[in-house]
Amino acid sequence: MTRRSQAERSDVTTSRLVAAAQELFGRDGYAATTIGAIAAAAGVTKGAAYHHFLNKATLFREVFVREQEQISAALARAATAEPDTWSGLLQGCRTFLEHCLDPAFRRIVLLDGPAVLGWEAVREIEYEHTLRVLTEGLRAATADGRMVDGELRVRAQLIFGALCEAGMLLARSEDPARALPAVVTEAARLLGSLARDPDEHR
Amino acid sequence: MTRRSQAERSDVTTSRLVAAAQELFGRDGYAATTIGAIAAAAGVTKGAAYHHFLNKATLFREVFVREQEQISAALARAATAEPDTWSGLLQGCRTFLEHCLDPAFRRIVLLDGPAVLGWEAVREIEYEHTLRVLTEGLRAATADGRMVDGELRVRAQLIFGALCEAGMLLARSEDPARALPAVVTEAARLLGSLARDPDEHR
DNA sequence: CCAGTTACATACCCACGGTATGGAAGTGAG
DNA sequence: CTCACTTCCATACCGTGGGTATGTAACTGG
């Protein structure tokens, strides 16, 4: 009984298309991935793809959002598992860096995303996901007295930039597992500038 | 007497092509710029472009290097004009941020560069220019006792990432000139973590 | 002065993003 | 149940643009 409702059929094909797109965009990059290839990988034709998505960039945007949802969930999970706000922040950074070891993630989120969607659009999406988690972590740590006051939006952005760069650096090293401590150390040192001992005031 | 040597003719057309490419890539972005348009703007045809450059990416790479040469020179100039290594570092960062107000610079160096040339290639070029200047600034400040020790290569990379993000943030604000102080303050605060009072040891 | 190279222009190919069209399957009103 | 209408998707097609093949005039070295 392959009799399905329209909504069902539609959902199945769209999610198949997005999944195939995520796979191919992540592996080959945006420019080297054709709509035809995505459709074929999803078991449909170009017509189906253009029925559900306005154009290639729109489909890519969908993939980008998916990627954001996945990592922001992982970040939130990692942070809340920690005993206090400060270590939650550090653990979140570590989790982000580990995520950067995935080539598909780097390709989609760090390399192609800004070029394809534009910086503003990308940061707008990220501010609903990754940047939101980071900003809230900073806010919590500040409210906790573990971090000096400041423009949180700006601060989150700067830290995010440093983390992205760190993730790329890490991924490029021949032995990422061994290089991770050094990168984490430097990152923690940078963050350390913002730390404040909750017991003493200076 | 328009009689020119081969080398002369070649140099003229190549530099014209690069100049036109820099203009168009910076204004419209990599994807929206065609080789034909570049050639036309340079007063030649596609044939000339493909005679001097292997492909579109190669031409873009040339433009990218030019952009790097220009900014790294400006950074070095700004830094050496300062009285001490630490303020030289700060002034260099400020100069970089001001450079980010140029849309063409952002487009070529921050957005399209990594996507087109790949992260490794971009950082390899930058390590010969912008990142070199930054790393040397850090080295000088460290040797001067103004900054705590650390993995300079990694540190430069992290700071660079934060600065790029700061530059984008700045450029997107409705009034960059007014937003600059806040961004500089946050950036300086981040850098402050690495500062060390040269007179006291702890 | 001439063989060989360099510097282009012109003409062409084709891959790929996007559109137009057609038809099969589903849906909702009467 | 039926029939107009919509949704979903395939097929066929178009235009643009990156890249190549070819032709040719100008320069160069012997």
Coordinates of C-alpha atoms (C1' of nucleotides) in Angstrom, one line a residue:
Chain A
M1 CA 0.0 0.0 0.0
T2 CA 2.1 2.9 -1.3
R3 CA -1.0 5.1 -1.3
R4 CA 0.2 8.2 0.5
S5 CA -1.3 11.6 1.2
Q6 CA 0.2 14.6 -0.6
A7 CA 1.7 16.0 2.6
E8 CA 3.4 12.7 3.3
R9 CA 4.9 12.4 -0.2
S10 CA 6.0 16.0 -0.1
D11 CA 7.7 15.6 3.3
V12 CA 9.5 12.4 2.3
T13 CA 11.0 13.9 -0.9
T14 CA 11.9 17.2 0.7
S15 CA 13.7 15.5 3.6
R16 CA 15.4 13.1 1.2
L17 CA 16.5 16.1 -0.9
V18 CA 17.9 17.9 2.1
A19 CA 19.7 14.8 3.4
A20 CA 21.3 14.2 0.0
A21 CA 22.2 17.9 -0.2
Q22 CA 23.8 17.9 3.2
E23 CA 25.8 14.8 2.2
L24 CA 27.0 16.3 -1.1
F25 CA 27.5 19.9 -0.1
G26 CA 29.5 18.7 2.9
R27 CA 31.7 16.3 0.8
D28 CA 32.2 18.3 -2.4
G29 CA 31.4 21.9 -1.5
Y30 CA 28.7 24.1 -2.8
A31 CA 30.2 25.0 -6.2
A32 CA 31.1 21.4 -7.1
T33 CA 27.7 20.0 -6.2
T34 CA 25.0 20.1 -8.9
I35 CA 21.2 20.1 -8.3
G36 CA 21.0 17.1 -10.6
A37 CA 23.4 15.1 -8.5
I38 CA 21.5 16.0 -5.4
A39 CA 18.2 15.0 -7.0
A40 CA 19.7 11.7 -8.3
A41 CA 21.1 10.9 -4.8
A42 CA 17.6 11.5 -3.4
G43 CA 16.1 9.3 -6.0
V44 CA 14.1 12.0 -7.8
T45 CA 14.8 14.5 -10.7
K46 CA 15.7 18.2 -10.9
G47 CA 12.0 19.0 -11.3
A48 CA 11.2 17.7 -7.8
A49 CA 14.0 19.8 -6.4
Y50 CA 12.9 22.9 -8.0
H51 CA 9.3 22.2 -7.0
H52 CA 10.2 22.3 -3.3
F53 CA 13.1 24.8 -3.4
L54 CA 13.3 28.1 -5.0
N55 CA 16.9 27.7 -6.1
K56 CA 20.2 26.1 -5.2
A57 CA 21.0 28.7 -2.5
T58 CA 17.7 28.1 -0.8
L59 CA 18.4 24.4 -0.6
F60 CA 21.8 25.1 0.8
R61 CA 20.3 27.4 3.3
E62 CA 18.1 24.6 4.6
V63 CA 21.1 22.4 5.0
F64 CA 23.0 25.2 6.8
V65 CA 20.1 25.6 9.3
R66 CA 20.1 21.9 9.9
E67 CA 23.8 21.9 10.6
Q68 CA 23.2 24.8 13.0
E69 CA 20.4 23.0 14.9
Q70 CA 22.6 19.9 15.3
I71 CA 25.6 21.7 16.7
S72 CA 23.8 24.1 18.9
A73 CA 21.9 21.3 20.5
A74 CA 25.2 19.5 21.2
L75 CA 26.7 22.7 22.7
A76 CA 23.8 23.2 25.0
R77 CA 23.9 19.6 26.1
A78 CA 27.7 19.8 26.8
A79 CA 27.3 23.1 28.7
T80 CA 24.5 22.2 31.0
A81 CA 26.2 19.0 32.0
E82 CA 28.9 21.0 33.7
P83 CA 28.7 22.0 37.4
D84 CA 29.1 25.7 37.0
T85 CA 28.7 28.4 34.3
W86 CA 32.3 29.0 33.7
S87 CA 33.3 25.4 33.1
G88 CA 30.1 25.0 31.0
L89 CA 31.5 27.7 28.8
L90 CA 34.8 26.1 28.5
Q91 CA 33.3 22.7 27.8
G92 CA 31.1 24.3 25.1
C93 CA 34.1 25.6 23.4
R94 CA 35.8 22.3 23.5
T95 CA 32.7 20.6 22.0
F96 CA 32.7 23.2 19.2
L97 CA 36.3 22.5 18.4
E98 CA 35.6 18.8 18.3
H99 CA 32.8 19.4 15.9
C100 CA 35.2 21.2 13.6
L101 CA 37.0 17.9 13.0
D102 CA 34.1 17.0 10.8
P103 CA 35.0 18.1 7.2
A104 CA 31.4 18.4 6.2
F105 CA 30.7 20.8 9.1
R106 CA 33.7 23.0 8.2
R107 CA 32.8 23.0 4.6
I108 CA 29.2 24.0 5.0
V109 CA 29.2 26.2 8.1
L110 CA 32.7 27.8 8.0
L111 CA 33.6 28.0 4.3
D112 CA 30.7 28.0 2.0
G113 CA 28.0 29.4 4.3
P114 CA 29.2 33.0 4.4
A115 CA 30.1 33.1 0.7
V116 CA 26.8 31.6 -0.5
L117 CA 24.3 33.2 1.9
G118 CA 26.2 36.3 2.8
W119 CA 27.6 37.2 6.1
E120 CA 24.5 38.9 7.5
A121 CA 22.2 36.1 6.7
V122 CA 24.6 33.5 8.1
R123 CA 25.0 35.4 11.4
E124 CA 21.3 35.9 11.6
I125 CA 20.8 32.2 11.5
E126 CA 23.6 31.5 13.8
Y127 CA 22.3 34.0 16.3
E128 CA 19.3 31.8 16.6
H129 CA 21.4 28.8 17.3
T130 CA 25.2 28.6 18.0
L131 CA 25.6 32.2 18.8
R132 CA 22.5 32.2 21.0
V133 CA 23.9 29.3 23.1
L134 CA 27.3 31.1 23.3
T135 CA 25.7 34.4 24.3
E136 CA 23.6 32.8 26.9
G137 CA 26.6 31.1 28.3
L138 CA 28.4 34.4 28.5
R139 CA 25.4 36.0 30.1
A140 CA 25.1 33.3 32.7
A141 CA 28.7 33.5 33.6
T142 CA 28.5 37.3 33.9
A143 CA 25.4 37.1 36.1
D144 CA 27.3 34.5 38.1
G145 CA 30.0 37.0 38.7
R146 CA 32.5 34.7 36.9
M147 CA 33.1 37.2 34.0
V148 CA 33.6 40.9 33.7
D149 CA 30.8 42.9 32.2
G150 CA 30.9 44.0 28.6
E151 CA 29.0 44.2 25.4
L152 CA 27.9 40.5 25.2
R153 CA 26.8 40.6 21.6
V154 CA 30.2 41.8 20.5
R155 CA 32.0 39.6 22.9
A156 CA 30.2 36.5 21.7
Q157 CA 31.0 37.4 18.1
L158 CA 34.7 37.8 18.8
I159 CA 35.0 34.6 20.7
F160 CA 33.0 32.8 18.0
G161 CA 35.5 34.1 15.4
A162 CA 38.4 32.9 17.4
L163 CA 36.8 29.5 17.8
C164 CA 36.1 29.1 14.1
E165 CA 39.7 29.9 13.3
A166 CA 40.9 27.5 16.1
G167 CA 38.7 24.8 14.6
M168 CA 40.1 25.2 11.2
L169 CA 43.7 25.2 12.6
L170 CA 42.9 22.1 14.5
A171 CA 41.5 20.3 11.6
R172 CA 44.4 21.1 9.4
S173 CA 47.0 19.8 11.9
E174 CA 48.3 16.3 11.0
D175 CA 47.3 14.9 14.4
P176 CA 44.2 16.8 15.6
A177 CA 43.8 14.8 18.8
R178 CA 47.3 15.7 19.9
A179 CA 47.0 19.3 18.8
L180 CA 43.7 19.9 20.6
P181 CA 45.2 20.6 24.1
A182 CA 47.4 23.3 22.8
V183 CA 44.6 25.0 21.0
V184 CA 42.3 24.6 24.0
T185 CA 45.0 26.1 26.2
E186 CA 45.4 29.2 24.0
A187 CA 41.6 29.6 23.7
A188 CA 41.2 29.2 27.5
R189 CA 43.9 31.8 28.0
L190 CA 42.0 34.2 25.7
L191 CA 38.8 33.6 27.6
G192 CA 40.8 33.9 30.8
S193 CA 41.0 37.6 30.2
L194 CA 37.3 37.8 30.8
A195 CA 37.4 35.6 33.9
R196 CA 36.8 37.1 37.3
D197 CA 37.4 35.4 40.6
P198 CA 33.9 35.4 42.1
D199 CA 35.3 35.8 45.7
E200 CA 37.5 38.8 45.2
H201 CA 36.8 42.1 43.6
R202 CA 39.5 44.3 42.1
Chain B
M1 CA 55.5 54.4 -31.6
T2 CA 53.3 51.7 -30.1
R3 CA 56.0 49.2 -30.8
R4 CA 56.4 47.3 -27.6
S5 CA 58.3 44.3 -26.5
Q6 CA 56.5 41.1 -25.8
A7 CA 57.2 41.4 -22.1
E8 CA 55.9 44.9 -21.9
R9 CA 52.7 44.0 -23.7
S10 CA 52.2 41.0 -21.5
D11 CA 52.8 42.9 -18.3
V12 CA 50.4 45.6 -19.3
T13 CA 47.5 43.3 -20.1
T14 CA 48.1 41.1 -17.1
S15 CA 48.1 44.0 -14.7
R16 CA 45.0 45.5 -16.4
L17 CA 43.3 42.1 -16.0
V18 CA 44.2 41.9 -12.4
A19 CA 43.1 45.5 -11.7
A20 CA 39.7 44.9 -13.5
A21 CA 39.3 41.6 -11.6
Q22 CA 40.0 43.2 -8.3
E23 CA 37.4 45.8 -9.1
L24 CA 34.7 43.4 -10.2
F25 CA 35.4 40.6 -7.7
G26 CA 35.3 43.2 -4.9
R27 CA 32.1 44.8 -6.1
D28 CA 30.0 41.8 -7.2
G29 CA 31.7 38.8 -5.6
Y30 CA 33.4 35.8 -7.2
A31 CA 30.3 33.9 -8.4
A32 CA 28.6 36.9 -10.0
T33 CA 31.7 38.0 -11.9
T34 CA 32.4 36.5 -15.3
I35 CA 35.7 36.2 -17.0
G36 CA 34.2 37.9 -20.0
A37 CA 33.2 40.9 -17.9
I38 CA 36.7 41.2 -16.5
A39 CA 38.3 40.9 -19.9
A40 CA 35.9 43.5 -21.3
A41 CA 36.7 45.9 -18.4
A42 CA 40.4 45.4 -19.1
G43 CA 39.8 46.1 -22.8
V44 CA 40.7 42.6 -24.0
T45 CA 38.8 39.3 -24.7
K46 CA 38.5 36.1 -22.8
G47 CA 41.3 34.6 -24.9
A48 CA 43.8 37.1 -23.4
A49 CA 42.6 36.2 -19.9
Y50 CA 43.0 32.5 -20.4
H51 CA 46.4 33.0 -22.0
H52 CA 47.7 34.6 -18.9
F53 CA 45.8 32.8 -16.2
L54 CA 45.0 29.1 -15.9
N55 CA 41.4 29.6 -14.8
K56 CA 39.1 31.9 -12.9
A57 CA 40.3 30.7 -9.5
T58 CA 43.9 31.5 -10.5
L59 CA 43.0 35.0 -11.4
F60 CA 41.2 35.4 -8.2
R61 CA 44.2 34.1 -6.3
E62 CA 46.3 36.9 -7.8
V63 CA 43.8 39.5 -6.7
F64 CA 43.7 37.9 -3.2
V65 CA 47.5 38.2 -2.9
R66 CA 47.4 41.8 -4.0
E67 CA 44.9 42.6 -1.4
Q68 CA 47.0 40.8 1.2
E69 CA 50.1 42.8 0.2
Q70 CA 48.3 46.1 0.5
I71 CA 46.8 45.5 4.0
S72 CA 49.9 43.9 5.4
A73 CA 51.9 46.9 4.4
A74 CA 49.4 49.2 6.0
L75 CA 49.5 47.1 9.2
A76 CA 53.3 47.1 9.4
R77 CA 53.3 50.9 8.8
A78 CA 50.8 51.5 11.6
A79 CA 52.5 49.2 14.0
T80 CA 56.0 50.6 13.6
A81 CA 54.8 54.1 14.0
E82 CA 53.9 53.4 17.6
P83 CA 56.3 53.9 20.5
D84 CA 56.2 50.4 22.0
T85 CA 55.4 46.9 20.9
W86 CA 52.2 46.7 22.9
S87 CA 50.6 49.8 21.5
G88 CA 51.9 48.8 18.1
L89 CA 49.9 45.7 18.4
L90 CA 46.8 47.5 19.4
Q91 CA 47.2 50.1 16.6
G92 CA 47.6 47.3 14.1
C93 CA 44.4 45.7 15.2
R94 CA 42.6 49.1 14.9
T95 CA 44.0 49.5 11.4
F96 CA 42.8 46.1 10.4
L97 CA 39.3 46.9 11.6
E98 CA 39.3 50.1 9.7
H99 CA 40.3 48.2 6.6
C100 CA 37.3 46.0 7.1
L101 CA 35.0 49.0 6.4
D102 CA 35.9 48.5 2.7
P103 CA 33.3 46.2 1.1
A104 CA 35.7 45.0 -1.5
F105 CA 38.2 43.9 1.1
R106 CA 35.6 42.0 3.1
R107 CA 34.2 40.4 0.0
I108 CA 37.5 39.2 -1.4
V109 CA 39.5 38.4 1.7
L110 CA 36.9 37.4 4.3
L111 CA 34.0 35.9 2.3
D112 CA 35.1 34.6 -1.1
G113 CA 38.7 33.9 -0.4
P114 CA 38.3 30.8 1.8
A115 CA 35.4 29.4 -0.2
V116 CA 37.2 29.7 -3.5
L117 CA 40.8 29.0 -2.7
G118 CA 40.2 26.7 0.3
W119 CA 41.2 27.5 3.9
E120 CA 44.7 26.0 3.8
A121 CA 45.7 28.0 0.7
V122 CA 44.2 31.2 2.1
R123 CA 46.0 30.9 5.4
E124 CA 49.2 29.9 3.6
I125 CA 49.1 33.2 1.7
E126 CA 48.1 35.1 4.8
Y127 CA 50.9 33.7 6.7
E128 CA 53.2 35.4 4.3
H129 CA 51.5 38.7 4.8
T130 CA 48.8 39.7 7.4
L131 CA 49.4 36.7 9.7
R132 CA 53.2 37.3 9.5
V133 CA 52.9 40.8 10.6
L134 CA 50.6 39.9 13.4
T135 CA 52.8 37.0 14.5
E136 CA 55.8 39.2 14.5
G137 CA 54.0 41.8 16.5
L138 CA 53.1 39.1 19.1
R139 CA 56.7 37.8 19.1
A140 CA 58.0 41.3 19.7
A141 CA 55.6 42.0 22.5
T142 CA 56.4 38.7 24.1
A143 CA 60.2 39.3 23.8
D144 CA 59.5 42.7 25.3
G145 CA 58.0 41.1 28.3
R146 CA 54.6 42.7 27.5
M147 CA 52.9 39.5 26.8
V148 CA 52.7 36.1 28.4
D149 CA 54.4 33.2 26.6
G150 CA 52.4 30.8 24.4
E151 CA 52.1 29.1 21.1
L152 CA 52.4 32.2 19.0
R153 CA 51.2 30.6 15.8
V154 CA 48.0 29.4 17.4
R155 CA 47.6 32.7 19.3
A156 CA 48.0 34.7 16.1
Q157 CA 45.4 32.6 14.4
L158 CA 42.8 33.0 17.2
I159 CA 43.3 36.7 17.4
F160 CA 43.0 36.9 13.7
G161 CA 39.8 35.1 13.7
A162 CA 38.4 37.4 16.4
L163 CA 39.5 40.4 14.4
C164 CA 37.9 39.2 11.2
E165 CA 34.6 38.7 13.0
A166 CA 34.9 42.0 14.6
G167 CA 35.5 43.6 11.2
M168 CA 32.4 42.1 9.8
L169 CA 30.4 43.1 12.8
L170 CA 31.7 46.6 12.6
A171 CA 30.9 46.9 8.9
R172 CA 27.4 45.7 9.4
S173 CA 26.5 48.2 12.1
E174 CA 24.5 51.2 10.8
D175 CA 27.1 53.6 12.1
P176 CA 30.6 52.0 11.9
A177 CA 32.4 55.1 13.1
R178 CA 30.4 55.1 16.3
A179 CA 30.5 51.4 16.8
L180 CA 34.2 51.1 16.5
P181 CA 35.1 52.1 20.0
A182 CA 33.0 49.4 21.6
V183 CA 34.4 46.8 19.3
V184 CA 38.0 48.0 19.9
T185 CA 37.3 47.9 23.6
E186 CA 36.1 44.3 23.6
A187 CA 39.0 43.3 21.4
A188 CA 41.5 45.1 23.6
R189 CA 39.9 43.4 26.6
L190 CA 40.4 40.0 24.9
L191 CA 44.0 40.9 24.1
G192 CA 44.3 42.2 27.7
S193 CA 44.3 38.6 28.9
L194 CA 47.7 38.1 27.3
A195 CA 49.1 41.4 28.5
R196 CA 51.7 41.3 31.3
D197 CA 52.9 44.3 33.3
P198 CA 56.6 44.4 32.4
D199 CA 57.6 45.6 35.9
E200 CA 56.0 42.9 38.0
H201 CA 56.2 39.2 37.8
R202 CA 53.5 36.9 39.1
Chain C
dC1 C1' 65.3 36.6 -43.4
dC2 C1' 63.1 32.9 -41.6
dA3 C1' 61.7 29.3 -38.1
dG4 C1' 59.8 29.3 -33.8
dT5 C1' 57.5 31.4 -30.0
dT6 C1' 54.4 34.7 -27.7
dA7 C1' 50.1 37.2 -27.3
dC8 C1' 46.1 37.5 -28.3
dA9 C1' 41.1 37.2 -30.9
dT10 C1' 37.4 34.2 -32.6
dA11 C1' 34.6 30.4 -32.7
dC12 C1' 33.1 26.7 -30.4
dC13 C1' 31.7 23.0 -26.7
dC14 C1' 29.2 21.6 -22.8
dA15 C1' 27.9 21.4 -18.0
dC16 C1' 24.7 23.3 -15.2
dG17 C1' 21.2 26.6 -13.1
dG18 C1' 16.8 27.7 -14.0
dT19 C1' 12.1 27.5 -16.6
dA20 C1' 8.2 25.8 -19.3
dT21 C1' 5.2 22.2 -20.0
dG22 C1' 2.7 18.0 -19.4
dG23 C1' 0.7 14.5 -16.9
dA24 C1' -0.4 11.4 -12.9
dA25 C1' -2.0 11.3 -8.3
dG26 C1' -4.5 13.4 -4.6
dT27 C1' -8.3 16.5 -2.7
dG28 C1' -12.5 18.9 -1.6
dA29 C1' -17.1 20.6 -2.8
dG30 C1' -21.6 19.3 -4.3
Chain D
dC1 C1' -19.4 9.4 -7.0
dT2 C1' -17.8 12.9 -9.8
dC3 C1' -15.5 16.5 -11.5
dA4 C1' -13.0 20.8 -11.2
dC5 C1' -8.8 22.1 -9.0
dT6 C1' -4.5 21.7 -6.8
dT7 C1' -0.2 19.4 -5.7
dC8 C1' 3.8 16.7 -7.0
dC9 C1' 7.0 15.6 -10.0
dA10 C1' 9.2 14.1 -14.7
dT11 C1' 10.7 15.6 -19.2
dA12 C1' 12.1 18.7 -22.4
dC13 C1' 14.2 22.9 -23.2
dC14 C1' 16.9 27.5 -22.8
dG15 C1' 20.7 30.7 -21.7
dT16 C1' 24.7 31.7 -19.4
dG17 C1' 29.3 31.2 -18.6
dG18 C1' 33.7 28.5 -17.7
dG19 C1' 36.9 26.4 -20.5
dT20 C1' 39.1 24.8 -25.0
dA21 C1' 40.6 24.6 -29.9
dT22 C1' 42.1 27.1 -33.6
dG23 C1' 43.7 30.8 -36.3
dT24 C1' 46.8 34.8 -36.9
dA25 C1' 49.5 38.8 -36.3
dA26 C1' 53.4 40.4 -33.9
dC27 C1' 57.8 39.8 -31.8
dT28 C1' 62.4 37.3 -31.1
dG29 C1' 66.7 34.8 -31.7
dG30 C1' 69.8 32.9 -34.8

